[in-house]
PDB file of C-alpha atoms in Angstrom:
ATOM      1  CA  MET A   1      -9.353 -26.514  -5.953  1.00 78.00           C
ATOM      2  CA  GLU A   2      -9.450 -30.292  -6.262  1.00 89.00           C
ATOM      3  CA  THR A   3      -9.595 -32.422  -9.402  1.00 92.00           C
ATOM      4  CA  LEU A   4     -11.727 -35.422 -10.291  1.00 93.00           C
ATOM      5  CA  ASN A   5      -9.897 -37.543 -12.886  1.00 96.00           C
ATOM      6  CA  VAL A   6     -12.035 -39.531 -15.301  1.00 97.00           C
ATOM      7  CA  SER A   7     -10.857 -41.913 -18.036  1.00 97.00           C
ATOM      8  CA  ILE A   8     -12.918 -43.280 -20.899  1.00 97.00           C
ATOM      9  CA  LEU A   9     -11.827 -46.422 -22.733  1.00 97.00           C
ATOM     10  CA  ASP A  10     -13.787 -47.460 -25.819  1.00 95.00           C
ATOM     11  CA  ASP A  11     -12.510 -48.880 -29.104  1.00 93.00           C
ATOM     12  CA  ASN A  12     -15.315 -47.198 -31.099  1.00 93.00           C
ATOM     13  CA  MET A  13     -13.884 -43.796 -32.066  1.00 95.00           C
ATOM     14  CA  PHE A  14     -17.281 -42.329 -33.017  1.00 95.00           C
ATOM     15  CA  PHE A  15     -18.884 -43.254 -29.701  1.00 94.00           C
ATOM     16  CA  LEU A  16     -15.778 -42.187 -27.781  1.00 95.00           C
ATOM     17  CA  LYS A  17     -15.748 -38.694 -29.307  1.00 96.00           C
ATOM     18  CA  LEU A  18     -19.472 -38.209 -28.772  1.00 95.00           C
ATOM     19  CA  PHE A  19     -19.342 -39.526 -25.207  1.00 95.00           C
ATOM     20  CA  HIS A  20     -16.279 -37.416 -24.345  1.00 96.00           C
ATOM     21  CA  GLU A  21     -17.874 -34.266 -25.775  1.00 96.00           C
ATOM     22  CA  ARG A  22     -21.151 -34.724 -23.906  1.00 94.00           C
ATOM     23  CA  ILE A  23     -19.484 -35.648 -20.613  1.00 94.00           C
ATOM     24  CA  SER A  24     -17.135 -32.663 -20.948  1.00 93.00           C
ATOM     25  CA  ARG A  25     -20.048 -30.290 -21.511  1.00 91.00           C
ATOM     26  CA  HIS A  26     -21.823 -31.551 -18.407  1.00 89.00           C
ATOM     27  CA  SER A  27     -18.582 -31.468 -16.416  1.00 88.00           C
ATOM     28  CA  MET A  28     -18.043 -27.783 -17.226  1.00 87.00           C
ATOM     29  CA  GLN A  29     -21.387 -27.003 -15.595  1.00 83.00           C
ATOM     30  CA  LEU A  30     -20.431 -29.040 -12.532  1.00 80.00           C
ATOM     31  CA  GLU A  31     -17.081 -27.255 -12.317  1.00 78.00           C
ATOM     32  CA  LEU A  32     -18.740 -23.839 -12.355  1.00 76.00           C
ATOM     33  CA  GLY A  33     -21.025 -24.802  -9.528  1.00 73.00           C
ATOM     34  CA  SER A  34     -18.361 -26.375  -7.337  1.00 77.00           C
ATOM     35  CA  GLY A  35     -15.126 -24.523  -8.000  1.00 79.00           C
ATOM     36  CA  ASN A  36     -13.428 -27.872  -8.563  1.00 87.00           C
ATOM     37  CA  ARG A  37     -12.013 -29.348 -11.766  1.00 90.00           C
ATOM     38  CA  ILE A  38     -12.900 -32.454 -13.774  1.00 92.00           C
ATOM     39  CA  ASN A  39     -10.152 -33.836 -16.002  1.00 94.00           C
ATOM     40  CA  ILE A  40     -11.297 -36.275 -18.704  1.00 96.00           C
ATOM     41  CA  GLN A  41      -8.920 -38.488 -20.705  1.00 97.00           C
ATOM     42  CA  SER A  42     -10.075 -40.714 -23.582  1.00 97.00           C
ATOM     43  CA  TYR A  43      -8.470 -43.812 -25.047  1.00 97.00           C
ATOM     44  CA  THR A  44      -9.282 -46.155 -27.924  1.00 95.00           C
ATOM     45  CA  SER A  45      -6.393 -48.477 -27.048  1.00 94.00           C
ATOM     46  CA  TYR A  46      -6.415 -50.463 -23.832  1.00 93.00           C
ATOM     47  CA  LEU A  47      -2.614 -50.701 -24.081  1.00 93.00           C
ATOM     48  CA  GLN A  48      -2.276 -46.908 -24.105  1.00 95.00           C
ATOM     49  CA  PHE A  49      -4.763 -46.632 -21.232  1.00 96.00           C
ATOM     50  CA  LEU A  50      -2.874 -49.179 -19.120  1.00 94.00           C
ATOM     51  CA  ASP A  51       0.456 -47.531 -19.935  1.00 94.00           C
ATOM     52  CA  GLN A  52      -0.777 -44.101 -18.812  1.00 94.00           C
ATOM     53  CA  PHE A  53      -2.895 -45.228 -15.857  1.00 94.00           C
ATOM     54  CA  ASP A  54      -1.878 -43.947 -12.442  1.00 91.00           C
ATOM     55  CA  ASN A  55      -3.401 -43.706  -8.987  1.00 91.00           C
ATOM     56  CA  SER A  56      -4.879 -40.262  -9.639  1.00 94.00           C
ATOM     57  CA  THR A  57      -7.701 -41.764 -11.728  1.00 96.00           C
ATOM     58  CA  ASP A  58     -10.979 -41.657  -9.818  1.00 96.00           C
ATOM     59  CA  LEU A  59     -13.370 -43.172 -12.363  1.00 97.00           C
ATOM     60  CA  VAL A  60     -13.033 -45.263 -15.526  1.00 97.00           C
ATOM     61  CA  PHE A  61     -15.841 -45.623 -18.045  1.00 97.00           C
ATOM     62  CA  LEU A  62     -14.910 -48.920 -19.655  1.00 95.00           C
ATOM     63  CA  ASP A  63     -16.443 -50.446 -22.767  1.00 93.00           C
ATOM     64  CA  PHE A  64     -16.839 -54.186 -22.320  1.00 90.00           C
ATOM     65  CA  ASP A  65     -15.695 -55.281 -25.789  1.00 87.00           C
ATOM     66  CA  LEU A  66     -12.388 -53.636 -26.651  1.00 90.00           C
ATOM     67  CA  GLY A  67     -11.582 -55.448 -29.881  1.00 84.00           C
ATOM     68  CA  GLY A  68      -8.804 -57.867 -30.676  1.00 83.00           C
ATOM     69  CA  GLY A  69     -10.261 -60.438 -28.288  1.00 84.00           C
ATOM     70  CA  PHE A  70      -9.657 -58.170 -25.271  1.00 86.00           C
ATOM     71  CA  ASN A  71     -12.426 -57.026 -22.954  1.00 88.00           C
ATOM     72  CA  ALA A  72     -13.056 -55.109 -19.749  1.00 89.00           C
ATOM     73  CA  ILE A  73     -12.286 -58.137 -17.579  1.00 87.00           C
ATOM     74  CA  GLY A  74      -8.744 -58.169 -19.011  1.00 90.00           C
ATOM     75  CA  VAL A  75      -8.318 -54.474 -18.196  1.00 92.00           C
ATOM     76  CA  ILE A  76      -9.605 -54.984 -14.664  1.00 91.00           C
ATOM     77  CA  ASP A  77      -7.255 -57.958 -14.227  1.00 90.00           C
ATOM     78  CA  GLU A  78      -4.346 -55.693 -15.183  1.00 92.00           C
ATOM     79  CA  LEU A  79      -5.503 -52.907 -12.847  1.00 92.00           C
ATOM     80  CA  LYS A  80      -5.805 -55.400  -9.968  1.00 90.00           C
ATOM     81  CA  LYS A  81      -2.060 -56.039 -10.212  1.00 90.00           C
ATOM     82  CA  GLY A  82      -1.441 -52.500  -8.949  1.00 86.00           C
ATOM     83  CA  LYS A  83      -2.070 -51.103  -5.505  1.00 82.00           C
ATOM     84  CA  TYR A  84      -4.863 -48.756  -6.552  1.00 88.00           C
ATOM     85  CA  MET A  85      -8.288 -49.473  -8.034  1.00 92.00           C
ATOM     86  CA  PRO A  86     -10.499 -46.626  -9.301  1.00 96.00           C
ATOM     87  CA  LYS A  87     -14.264 -46.808  -9.539  1.00 96.00           C
ATOM     88  CA  ILE A  88     -15.184 -48.780 -12.668  1.00 95.00           C
ATOM     89  CA  ALA A  89     -18.318 -48.206 -14.749  1.00 95.00           C
ATOM     90  CA  ILE A  90     -18.843 -50.755 -17.518  1.00 92.00           C
ATOM     91  CA  ILE A  91     -20.579 -49.352 -20.565  1.00 93.00           C
ATOM     92  CA  THR A  92     -21.970 -52.083 -22.778  1.00 87.00           C
ATOM     93  CA  GLU A  93     -24.613 -53.171 -25.224  1.00 83.00           C
ATOM     94  CA  HIS A  94     -24.531 -56.694 -23.760  1.00 74.00           C
ATOM     95  CA  GLN A  95     -26.734 -58.041 -21.023  1.00 69.00           C
ATOM     96  CA  GLY A  96     -25.769 -60.628 -18.466  1.00 63.00           C
ATOM     97  CA  ILE A  97     -22.178 -59.483 -17.940  1.00 65.00           C
ATOM     98  CA  SER A  98     -22.715 -59.406 -14.187  1.00 61.00           C
ATOM     99  CA  LYS A  99     -23.292 -63.186 -14.369  1.00 60.00           C
ATOM    100  CA  LEU A 100     -19.916 -63.984 -15.950  1.00 64.00           C
ATOM    101  CA  PRO A 101     -17.763 -66.320 -13.868  1.00 57.00           C
ATOM    102  CA  SER A 102     -14.965 -63.920 -12.997  1.00 69.00           C
ATOM    103  CA  ASP A 103     -13.446 -62.687  -9.752  1.00 75.00           C
ATOM    104  CA  SER A 104     -12.918 -59.309 -11.450  1.00 73.00           C
ATOM    105  CA  LEU A 105     -16.644 -58.537 -11.435  1.00 76.00           C
ATOM    106  CA  LYS A 106     -16.468 -57.511  -7.775  1.00 83.00           C
ATOM    107  CA  TYR A 107     -14.352 -54.522  -8.856  1.00 85.00           C
ATOM    108  CA  ILE A 108     -17.122 -53.133 -11.086  1.00 87.00           C
ATOM    109  CA  ASP A 109     -19.091 -50.350  -9.414  1.00 90.00           C
ATOM    110  CA  SER A 110     -21.691 -49.678 -12.137  1.00 90.00           C
ATOM    111  CA  TYR A 111     -23.124 -51.142 -15.301  1.00 89.00           C
ATOM    112  CA  ILE A 112     -24.472 -48.657 -17.832  1.00 91.00           C
ATOM    113  CA  LYS A 113     -26.267 -49.889 -20.916  1.00 91.00           C
ATOM    114  CA  LYS A 114     -25.209 -48.262 -24.189  1.00 90.00           C
ATOM    115  CA  ASP A 115     -28.567 -46.822 -25.090  1.00 91.00           C
ATOM    116  CA  ASN A 116     -30.282 -43.426 -25.238  1.00 92.00           C
ATOM    117  CA  TYR A 117     -29.664 -42.906 -21.512  1.00 94.00           C
ATOM    118  CA  VAL A 118     -25.933 -43.646 -21.392  1.00 94.00           C
ATOM    119  CA  ILE A 119     -24.977 -39.945 -21.272  1.00 93.00           C
ATOM    120  CA  PRO A 120     -27.365 -38.838 -18.487  1.00 93.00           C
ATOM    121  CA  LYS A 121     -26.594 -41.934 -16.400  1.00 95.00           C
ATOM    122  CA  SER A 122     -22.865 -41.335 -16.798  1.00 95.00           C
ATOM    123  CA  CYS A 123     -23.218 -37.661 -15.913  1.00 93.00           C
ATOM    124  CA  LEU A 124     -25.102 -38.597 -12.748  1.00 93.00           C
ATOM    125  CA  LEU A 125     -22.315 -40.989 -11.827  1.00 94.00           C
ATOM    126  CA  ILE A 126     -19.735 -38.203 -12.224  1.00 93.00           C
ATOM    127  CA  GLN A 127     -21.897 -35.831 -10.203  1.00 91.00           C
ATOM    128  CA  ASP A 128     -22.323 -38.383  -7.398  1.00 92.00           C
ATOM    129  CA  LEU A 129     -18.594 -39.150  -7.309  1.00 93.00           C
ATOM    130  CA  MET A 130     -17.799 -35.451  -7.272  1.00 89.00           C
ATOM    131  CA  GLU A 131     -20.067 -34.899  -4.285  1.00 88.00           C
ATOM    132  CA  GLU A 132     -18.545 -37.908  -2.540  1.00 89.00           C
ATOM    133  CA  LYS A 133     -14.941 -36.861  -3.187  1.00 88.00           C
ATOM    134  CA  PHE A 134     -15.225 -33.129  -2.552  1.00 84.00           C
ATOM    135  CA  SER A 135     -17.528 -33.212   0.452  1.00 82.00           C
ATOM    136  CA  ALA A 136     -15.207 -35.459   2.468  1.00 62.00           C
TER     137      ALA A 136
END
């Protein structure tokens, strides 16, 4: 049995709990069908996330605005300092982030708009990554 490790970082506690619950429900169905495990960790603090981050993380759902003047680009800049970079999915209400002048944008694998489709799009991303990781 292998494990897919997913982290969620969002400073909005309400959204974080809802997102975590929905993703967990979908992940349980994927686990039953595959015999593998999906481990999901949630964080409201980017400092706690960065402190606990290790190279076992496969995917990070990252809110763009993290409060206190910190954003996803700052988190990616910190992750780049290490030797391991997980897949990054930015979840945001903003448009045009992909046009920001930052070298860190090349480390972003997906942009998911925070709208009515954020949960299904995120679940598909987990499913695709699971197939990619466990079929190799």
